[in-house]
Coordinates of C-alpha atoms in Angstrom, one line a residue:
M220 CA 86.1 9.0 -15.1
A221 CA 89.7 9.0 -16.9
D222 CA 89.7 5.5 -17.0
N223 CA 86.0 5.3 -18.9
L224 CA 85.5 4.1 -22.4
G225 CA 84.5 6.8 -25.3
L226 CA 82.5 6.5 -28.7
K227 CA 85.9 5.6 -30.2
E228 CA 86.6 2.5 -28.0
S229 CA 83.2 1.4 -27.3
V230 CA 82.7 1.0 -31.4
S231 CA 86.4 -0.6 -31.2
M232 CA 84.8 -3.0 -28.6
A233 CA 81.4 -3.5 -30.9
L234 CA 83.5 -4.2 -34.0
G235 CA 86.2 -6.6 -31.9
G236 CA 83.5 -8.6 -30.7
M237 CA 82.0 -9.1 -34.2
I238 CA 84.8 -8.7 -37.2
G239 CA 86.6 -11.4 -35.3
G240 CA 87.0 -15.4 -35.7
G241 CA 83.6 -15.1 -37.4
I242 CA 84.6 -13.9 -40.8
Y243 CA 87.3 -16.9 -40.7
A244 CA 85.4 -19.3 -39.2
V245 CA 82.3 -19.0 -40.8
L246 CA 82.9 -17.9 -44.2
G247 CA 83.4 -21.0 -45.7
V248 CA 80.4 -22.7 -44.5
V249 CA 78.2 -19.9 -45.5
A250 CA 79.7 -19.6 -48.8
N251 CA 79.3 -23.5 -49.5
I252 CA 75.6 -22.8 -48.9
T253 CA 74.9 -19.8 -50.7
M254 CA 78.3 -19.4 -52.9
S255 CA 78.3 -15.9 -54.6
A256 CA 74.9 -15.1 -53.0
I257 CA 76.9 -14.7 -49.7
W258 CA 76.0 -11.2 -49.7
V259 CA 72.0 -11.9 -49.1
A260 CA 73.2 -14.2 -46.1
F261 CA 75.1 -11.2 -44.2
L262 CA 72.7 -8.5 -45.2
A263 CA 69.7 -10.8 -43.9
A264 CA 71.7 -11.5 -40.7
G265 CA 72.8 -7.8 -40.6
I266 CA 69.4 -6.4 -40.7
V267 CA 68.1 -8.8 -37.9
A268 CA 71.1 -7.9 -35.7
L269 CA 70.5 -3.9 -36.4
C270 CA 66.6 -4.8 -35.4
A271 CA 67.9 -6.4 -32.4
G272 CA 70.0 -3.4 -31.5
Y273 CA 67.3 -0.9 -32.0
S274 CA 65.3 -3.1 -29.4
Y275 CA 68.1 -3.2 -26.8
N276 CA 68.5 0.7 -27.1
K277 CA 65.0 1.4 -26.9
L278 CA 64.5 -1.2 -23.5
N279 CA 67.9 0.3 -22.2
S280 CA 66.1 3.8 -22.5
L281 CA 63.1 2.6 -20.3
T282 CA 64.9 0.7 -17.6
D283 CA 67.0 3.5 -16.3
N284 CA 70.0 2.6 -18.7
Q285 CA 71.0 -0.6 -16.5
G286 CA 70.1 -3.0 -19.1
G287 CA 70.7 -6.2 -20.6
S288 CA 69.5 -9.3 -21.8
V289 CA 68.8 -10.6 -18.0
T290 CA 67.9 -7.0 -16.9
F291 CA 65.1 -7.0 -19.4
V292 CA 63.3 -10.3 -18.9
Q293 CA 63.6 -9.8 -15.5
C294 CA 62.0 -6.3 -15.9
Y295 CA 59.3 -7.2 -18.4
L296 CA 58.6 -11.0 -17.5
G297 CA 59.3 -10.7 -13.7
N298 CA 60.3 -14.5 -14.2
S299 CA 64.1 -14.4 -12.2
T300 CA 64.4 -18.3 -13.1
L301 CA 64.0 -17.4 -16.7
A302 CA 66.0 -14.3 -16.7
G303 CA 69.2 -16.4 -14.8
I304 CA 68.9 -19.2 -17.6
V305 CA 68.8 -16.3 -20.3
G306 CA 72.1 -15.0 -18.5
W307 CA 73.9 -18.1 -18.1
T308 CA 72.8 -19.1 -21.6
L309 CA 74.6 -16.1 -23.1
L310 CA 77.8 -16.4 -20.8
F311 CA 78.1 -19.8 -22.5
G312 CA 77.5 -18.1 -25.8
Y313 CA 80.3 -16.0 -25.2
I314 CA 82.7 -18.6 -24.1
G315 CA 82.1 -20.6 -27.3
S316 CA 82.4 -17.5 -29.0
M317 CA 85.8 -16.9 -27.7
A318 CA 86.5 -20.6 -27.9
M319 CA 86.3 -20.1 -31.5
Y320 CA 88.2 -17.0 -32.2
A321 CA 91.1 -18.8 -30.1
F322 CA 90.7 -21.9 -32.4
A323 CA 91.0 -19.4 -35.6
F324 CA 93.9 -17.5 -33.8
G325 CA 95.7 -20.8 -33.6
E326 CA 95.0 -22.1 -37.5
F327 CA 96.5 -18.6 -38.7
S328 CA 99.4 -18.8 -36.3
A329 CA 100.3 -22.3 -37.8
A330 CA 99.7 -21.1 -41.2
F331 CA 102.6 -18.7 -41.5
G332 CA 104.6 -22.3 -42.2
I333 CA 107.3 -21.4 -39.7
I334 CA 105.7 -23.1 -36.4
P335 CA 106.2 -27.0 -36.0
G336 CA 103.2 -29.1 -35.9
S337 CA 103.9 -30.1 -32.5
V338 CA 106.1 -29.5 -29.4
L339 CA 107.2 -32.3 -27.4
E340 CA 104.6 -33.9 -28.9
V341 CA 101.9 -31.7 -28.3
P342 CA 100.0 -29.8 -30.7
T343 CA 100.8 -26.6 -31.6
R344 CA 97.3 -25.4 -32.4
P345 CA 95.6 -25.7 -29.3
L346 CA 98.8 -24.7 -27.4
I347 CA 98.9 -21.2 -29.2
S348 CA 95.3 -20.8 -29.1
V349 CA 95.5 -21.1 -24.9
L350 CA 98.5 -19.0 -25.0
A351 CA 96.4 -16.3 -27.0
V352 CA 93.7 -16.8 -24.3
A353 CA 95.9 -16.3 -21.4
G354 CA 97.5 -13.4 -22.6
F355 CA 94.3 -11.6 -23.2
V356 CA 93.4 -12.5 -19.6
G357 CA 96.4 -10.6 -18.4
L358 CA 95.8 -7.9 -21.1
N359 CA 92.5 -7.2 -19.2
L360 CA 93.4 -7.6 -15.8
L361 CA 95.7 -4.3 -16.5
G362 CA 92.3 -2.1 -16.5
S363 CA 89.7 -0.9 -18.8
R364 CA 91.9 2.1 -20.2
T365 CA 94.7 -0.3 -21.4
T366 CA 91.9 -2.8 -22.9
G367 CA 90.3 -0.1 -24.9
A368 CA 93.7 1.3 -26.1
A369 CA 95.1 -1.8 -27.1
E370 CA 91.2 -2.3 -29.0
N371 CA 91.5 0.8 -30.8
V372 CA 94.7 -0.3 -32.3
L373 CA 93.8 -3.9 -33.0
V374 CA 90.8 -2.9 -34.7
A375 CA 92.0 -0.4 -36.9
L376 CA 94.6 -2.6 -38.1
K377 CA 92.3 -5.6 -39.1
V378 CA 89.6 -3.4 -40.4
G379 CA 91.9 -1.6 -42.6
I380 CA 93.9 -4.9 -44.0
L381 CA 90.4 -6.3 -44.5
V382 CA 89.2 -3.0 -46.6
V383 CA 92.2 -3.1 -48.5
F384 CA 92.1 -6.8 -48.9
G385 CA 88.2 -6.8 -50.5
L386 CA 89.5 -3.3 -52.9
L387 CA 92.3 -4.9 -54.2
G388 CA 90.4 -8.1 -54.5
L389 CA 87.7 -6.1 -56.9
V390 CA 90.4 -4.6 -58.9
Y391 CA 91.9 -8.2 -59.8
A392 CA 88.5 -9.5 -60.5
F393 CA 87.4 -6.8 -62.9
G394 CA 90.9 -6.2 -64.3
F395 CA 93.3 -9.3 -64.4
S396 CA 90.7 -12.6 -63.5
G397 CA 88.9 -12.4 -66.8
A398 CA 86.0 -14.2 -65.4
Q399 CA 82.6 -12.5 -65.0
F400 CA 82.1 -11.6 -61.5
E401 CA 79.2 -13.8 -59.9
Y402 CA 76.6 -11.8 -58.2
G403 CA 74.5 -15.1 -57.0
V404 CA 71.2 -14.2 -58.6
S405 CA 70.8 -18.2 -59.4
H406 CA 71.3 -19.0 -56.2
L407 CA 68.4 -16.1 -54.5
G408 CA 65.8 -19.2 -54.7
G409 CA 64.9 -21.2 -51.7
F410 CA 65.5 -21.5 -48.1
D411 CA 69.6 -21.3 -48.3
P412 CA 70.4 -17.9 -48.2
L413 CA 68.1 -17.5 -45.1
M414 CA 69.8 -20.6 -43.5
A415 CA 73.1 -19.2 -44.7
A416 CA 72.1 -16.2 -42.6
A417 CA 71.5 -18.1 -39.6
I418 CA 74.6 -19.9 -39.5
S419 CA 76.6 -16.4 -39.7
F420 CA 74.8 -15.1 -36.8
V421 CA 77.4 -15.9 -34.3
A422 CA 79.8 -13.1 -36.5
F423 CA 77.2 -10.7 -35.7
Q424 CA 77.3 -10.9 -31.7
G425 CA 79.5 -9.0 -29.7
W426 CA 78.0 -5.3 -29.8
Q427 CA 75.1 -5.7 -27.3
L428 CA 78.0 -6.7 -24.7
L429 CA 78.6 -2.7 -24.4
Y430 CA 75.2 -2.7 -22.6
Y431 CA 76.8 -4.7 -19.5
D432 CA 79.8 -2.1 -19.3
Q433 CA 77.7 1.1 -18.6
E434 CA 79.6 1.9 -15.6
G435 CA 83.0 1.9 -17.6
I436 CA 81.3 3.9 -20.4
E437 CA 81.5 7.7 -20.5
N438 CA 77.6 8.9 -21.6
P439 CA 76.6 5.4 -21.6
V440 CA 73.3 6.1 -23.4
D441 CA 73.9 8.3 -26.2
T442 CA 77.8 6.7 -26.8
I443 CA 76.3 2.9 -27.0
R444 CA 73.8 3.8 -28.9
T445 CA 75.8 5.8 -31.5
A446 CA 78.5 2.8 -31.2
V447 CA 75.7 0.2 -31.8
Y448 CA 74.2 2.0 -35.1
I449 CA 77.8 2.4 -36.5
S450 CA 79.3 -1.1 -35.7
I451 CA 76.9 -3.3 -37.0
P452 CA 76.5 -1.7 -40.7
V453 CA 80.1 -1.3 -40.7
A454 CA 80.6 -5.0 -40.1
V455 CA 78.0 -5.9 -42.6
A456 CA 79.6 -3.8 -45.2
I457 CA 83.0 -5.5 -44.4
Y458 CA 81.4 -9.3 -44.5
I459 CA 80.0 -8.6 -47.7
L460 CA 83.0 -7.0 -49.4
V461 CA 85.4 -9.8 -48.0
G462 CA 83.2 -12.7 -48.7
M463 CA 81.9 -11.7 -52.2
V464 CA 85.7 -11.0 -53.4
T465 CA 86.6 -14.7 -51.8
V466 CA 83.7 -16.7 -53.2
N467 CA 85.0 -14.9 -57.0
L468 CA 88.5 -15.5 -56.8
V469 CA 89.3 -18.9 -54.7
P470 CA 85.7 -20.6 -54.7
Q471 CA 87.8 -24.3 -54.3
A472 CA 89.6 -23.2 -51.4
L473 CA 86.4 -22.4 -49.5
T474 CA 85.9 -26.1 -50.0
S475 CA 89.0 -27.5 -49.4
H476 CA 90.5 -25.7 -46.5
P477 CA 87.8 -22.6 -45.8
H478 CA 89.3 -21.5 -42.2
V479 CA 92.0 -19.8 -44.3
A480 CA 90.7 -19.4 -47.7
L481 CA 91.1 -15.8 -47.6
K482 CA 95.0 -16.1 -47.3
D483 CA 94.7 -17.9 -50.5
A484 CA 92.7 -15.1 -52.3
A485 CA 95.0 -12.5 -51.0
S486 CA 98.1 -14.4 -52.5
L487 CA 96.2 -14.5 -55.8
M488 CA 95.2 -10.8 -56.1
M489 CA 98.7 -9.7 -55.3
Q490 CA 100.4 -12.0 -58.3
P491 CA 100.0 -9.2 -60.6
Y492 CA 102.6 -7.2 -58.5
G493 CA 104.7 -9.7 -57.9
L494 CA 103.8 -9.5 -53.9
A495 CA 102.2 -13.0 -53.7
Q496 CA 103.6 -14.6 -50.7
L497 CA 103.3 -10.9 -49.0
G498 CA 99.5 -10.5 -49.7
A499 CA 99.4 -14.0 -47.7
V500 CA 101.5 -13.1 -44.6
I501 CA 99.7 -9.6 -44.5
L502 CA 96.2 -11.4 -44.4
A503 CA 97.6 -13.9 -41.9
L504 CA 98.4 -10.9 -39.5
S505 CA 95.0 -9.6 -40.2
A506 CA 93.5 -13.0 -38.9
L507 CA 95.6 -12.3 -35.9
F508 CA 94.7 -9.2 -35.4
S509 CA 91.1 -9.7 -35.7
T510 CA 90.7 -12.9 -33.5
G511 CA 92.8 -11.7 -30.8
S512 CA 90.9 -8.1 -30.9
A513 CA 87.6 -10.7 -30.8
I514 CA 88.8 -12.7 -27.9
N515 CA 89.7 -9.4 -25.7
A516 CA 86.7 -7.4 -26.8
T517 CA 84.4 -10.4 -25.5
L518 CA 86.3 -11.2 -22.8
F519 CA 86.5 -7.8 -21.2
S520 CA 82.7 -7.4 -22.0
S521 CA 81.6 -10.8 -20.7
A522 CA 83.4 -10.5 -17.4
Y523 CA 81.1 -7.3 -16.7
F524 CA 78.1 -9.1 -17.8
A525 CA 79.2 -11.8 -15.2
K526 CA 79.5 -8.8 -12.7
G527 CA 75.9 -7.9 -12.9
M528 CA 74.9 -11.8 -12.9
L529 CA 76.8 -11.8 -9.7
G530 CA 75.1 -8.9 -8.0
D531 CA 71.6 -10.5 -8.6
D532 CA 72.7 -13.6 -7.3
I533 CA 72.7 -15.5 -10.7
L534 CA 76.1 -16.8 -10.4
P535 CA 78.0 -18.6 -7.5
D536 CA 80.2 -16.0 -5.2
Q537 CA 83.1 -18.3 -6.1
I538 CA 82.9 -17.1 -9.2
G539 CA 83.9 -13.0 -8.5
S540 CA 82.9 -10.2 -6.6
A541 CA 80.1 -8.0 -7.3
D542 CA 81.7 -5.3 -5.5
A543 CA 84.7 -5.3 -7.3
D544 CA 86.1 -1.8 -8.9
G545 CA 86.0 -2.7 -12.4
I546 CA 85.8 -6.4 -13.7
P547 CA 86.3 -8.9 -10.9
E548 CA 90.0 -10.4 -11.7
R549 CA 88.9 -14.0 -10.6
T550 CA 85.8 -13.8 -13.1
V551 CA 88.2 -13.0 -15.9
I552 CA 90.5 -15.9 -14.8
V553 CA 87.6 -18.2 -14.5
L554 CA 86.3 -17.1 -17.8
G555 CA 89.5 -17.4 -19.6
A556 CA 90.3 -20.6 -18.0
I557 CA 87.0 -22.4 -19.3
T558 CA 87.6 -20.9 -22.6
G559 CA 91.0 -22.2 -23.2
A560 CA 89.6 -25.6 -22.0
F561 CA 86.7 -25.4 -24.6
T562 CA 89.0 -24.6 -27.4
W563 CA 91.5 -27.6 -26.2
F564 CA 89.4 -30.2 -25.6
G565 CA 86.0 -29.2 -27.0
G566 CA 84.1 -29.9 -30.2
L567 CA 84.2 -26.7 -31.8
G568 CA 81.7 -27.0 -34.2
A569 CA 79.3 -28.1 -31.5
I570 CA 80.4 -25.1 -29.5
T571 CA 80.1 -22.6 -32.0
S572 CA 76.7 -24.0 -33.2
F573 CA 75.2 -23.4 -29.8
A574 CA 76.5 -20.1 -29.2
S575 CA 74.9 -18.9 -32.7
L576 CA 71.7 -20.5 -31.5
S577 CA 71.6 -18.9 -28.0
F578 CA 72.4 -15.3 -29.9
I579 CA 69.7 -16.2 -32.2
L580 CA 67.1 -17.3 -29.4
V581 CA 68.4 -14.0 -26.9
F582 CA 68.3 -11.2 -29.9
G583 CA 64.8 -12.4 -30.7
S584 CA 63.5 -12.4 -27.4
V585 CA 64.6 -8.8 -26.7
S586 CA 63.0 -8.0 -29.9
Y587 CA 60.0 -9.6 -28.7
L588 CA 60.3 -7.8 -25.7
A589 CA 60.5 -4.2 -27.4
V590 CA 57.4 -5.4 -29.4
R591 CA 55.4 -5.7 -26.2
Q592 CA 56.3 -2.2 -25.2
R593 CA 55.0 -0.5 -28.6
D594 CA 52.5 1.7 -26.4
H595 CA 55.7 4.1 -25.8
D596 CA 55.6 6.9 -28.6
E597 CA 59.3 6.2 -28.5
V598 CA 59.4 2.6 -29.6
N599 CA 58.2 1.8 -33.6
A600 CA 57.2 -1.6 -33.2
V601 CA 57.9 -2.3 -36.5
I602 CA 61.9 -2.4 -36.3
P603 CA 61.9 -5.1 -33.6
A604 CA 59.0 -7.0 -35.0
I605 CA 61.4 -7.5 -38.2
G606 CA 64.2 -9.1 -35.7
T607 CA 61.4 -11.2 -33.8
V608 CA 60.2 -12.6 -37.3
G609 CA 63.7 -12.9 -38.1
A610 CA 65.0 -14.9 -35.3
L611 CA 61.7 -17.3 -35.6
A612 CA 63.2 -18.2 -39.1
F613 CA 66.7 -18.4 -38.5
F614 CA 66.5 -21.1 -35.5
P615 CA 64.5 -24.0 -36.9
L616 CA 66.7 -23.2 -40.2
M617 CA 69.7 -23.6 -38.4
M618 CA 68.5 -26.9 -36.7
Y619 CA 67.5 -28.1 -39.8
N620 CA 70.8 -27.5 -41.5
L621 CA 72.7 -29.4 -38.7
Y622 CA 70.4 -32.2 -38.7
T623 CA 70.9 -32.9 -42.6
R624 CA 74.4 -31.6 -43.1
E625 CA 76.1 -32.2 -39.5
P626 CA 73.9 -34.9 -37.5
N627 CA 76.8 -35.3 -35.1
T628 CA 77.2 -31.4 -34.7
F629 CA 73.1 -31.4 -34.2
Y630 CA 73.2 -34.1 -31.4
M631 CA 76.2 -32.6 -29.5
V632 CA 74.6 -29.3 -29.6
L633 CA 71.6 -31.1 -28.0
G634 CA 73.5 -32.5 -25.5
I635 CA 75.1 -29.5 -24.6
A636 CA 72.1 -27.6 -24.4
V637 CA 70.5 -30.2 -22.1
V638 CA 73.8 -30.1 -19.9
V639 CA 73.7 -26.3 -19.8
L640 CA 69.9 -26.2 -18.8
A641 CA 70.2 -29.0 -16.2
V642 CA 72.8 -27.1 -14.4
E643 CA 71.0 -23.7 -14.5
L644 CA 67.9 -25.6 -13.0
L645 CA 69.9 -27.3 -10.5
Y646 CA 71.3 -23.8 -9.6
F647 CA 68.1 -21.4 -9.6
E648 CA 66.2 -24.2 -7.9
R649 CA 68.4 -25.2 -5.1
D650 CA 66.6 -24.1 -2.3
I651 CA 63.4 -25.9 -3.7
I652 CA 65.5 -29.0 -4.3
K653 CA 67.2 -28.5 -1.0
E654 CA 63.5 -28.7 0.9
E655 CA 62.4 -31.5 -0.9
I656 CA 65.4 -34.1 0.1
E657 CA 65.1 -32.6 3.7
K658 CA 61.4 -34.1 3.5
F659 CA 62.8 -37.6 3.3
E660 CA 65.8 -37.0 5.8
P661 CA 65.0 -38.9 9.4
D662 CA 63.7 -36.9 12.0
T663 CA 67.0 -36.7 14.4
G664 CA 65.4 -33.9 16.9
V665 CA 64.8 -34.2 20.2
I666 CA 61.3 -35.9 21.3
D667 CA 58.4 -33.7 22.8
E668 CA 58.2 -34.8 26.5
H669 CA 54.7 -34.1 26.4
N670 CA 53.7 -36.8 23.6

């Protein structure tokens, strides 16, 4: 048990999976839709995520604490193919999230201005992103205790810096700016806040990965339940604080270069103290801590998730061994390699949108499964019902936003979904397909002598 994760490490893993590239990559898009009503979007997304967390906890306690999205679908719907499709969809969602985090890591590294734009005619941003993924693959291969300790440090640094950023931003806004602090009352009408909430949903995934780590967590039932109920509200509070400060201080930066807008806000708020450059550097370092810990936490937990899928014959054996002690090393390497390829070559906007949609679908489905268990005294049906309705609202709003504002991304997301679904069906229905093919093969057997 010495290598198992405790509450502190579990909270760090959950926060590391949420407060990562999402706050940097998603903030600009959300702010451009809601402006100073950004707090409504993050609050709505957080409420749906928290309702899903409640649903996960309740279903986990009803399935002998061996839960997870795939297990829940298999247990309560009895459809192994559907369970497998959910598993593959989530795994691609996690890979897309890690690619997004790695992309942001590379962008903020380049934002320091001391790294050349290219090395030997190779762009440095994708090169840095791939090297970051490779580094965290190596870290995960060292074991869970090393990974958990590193996550504690990274999360403490990034949360501390973001909280100080938000507080100093409030000081500047109310003490030095002279401009009225906007709360977005004029933007509360219509569907824009909910549409923005749907887009931001990818920033609220990560906590559910704890359910796949249960063999590596001390007292997993109580530890995971507490970690989920701590991490989601903390993430919501930090997103709202950082989002409101950034929107009020540097609204123009969110339009011109949204991925590094927080760096501009940090520079502005430190001007009265003569530390503008230092503020920008510290915030950029925070971005590296945030995106790095998000890669670390997601890779660690998604490898455990893949291990469970291997045990259920949902993934091919070439991916890794379900009998491995801890996380399968081959699985970590494969996930890292695919993530590296996506962050280098992939259309990141499409991958990120697909990831967000997959989490909306799965979280909504798990909430619905919890509603179906309302006959159990320990299940309050109202909470998972809110999660179900919220997800049902988010999905069409997300698709509508992509179709009207980013049609190319919309069609790319559809293309990715079709390819993933086709590969899934080919894998899960491989025996049936083989039987059908064999029907059309010529009979090469020995002719019966009695005929």
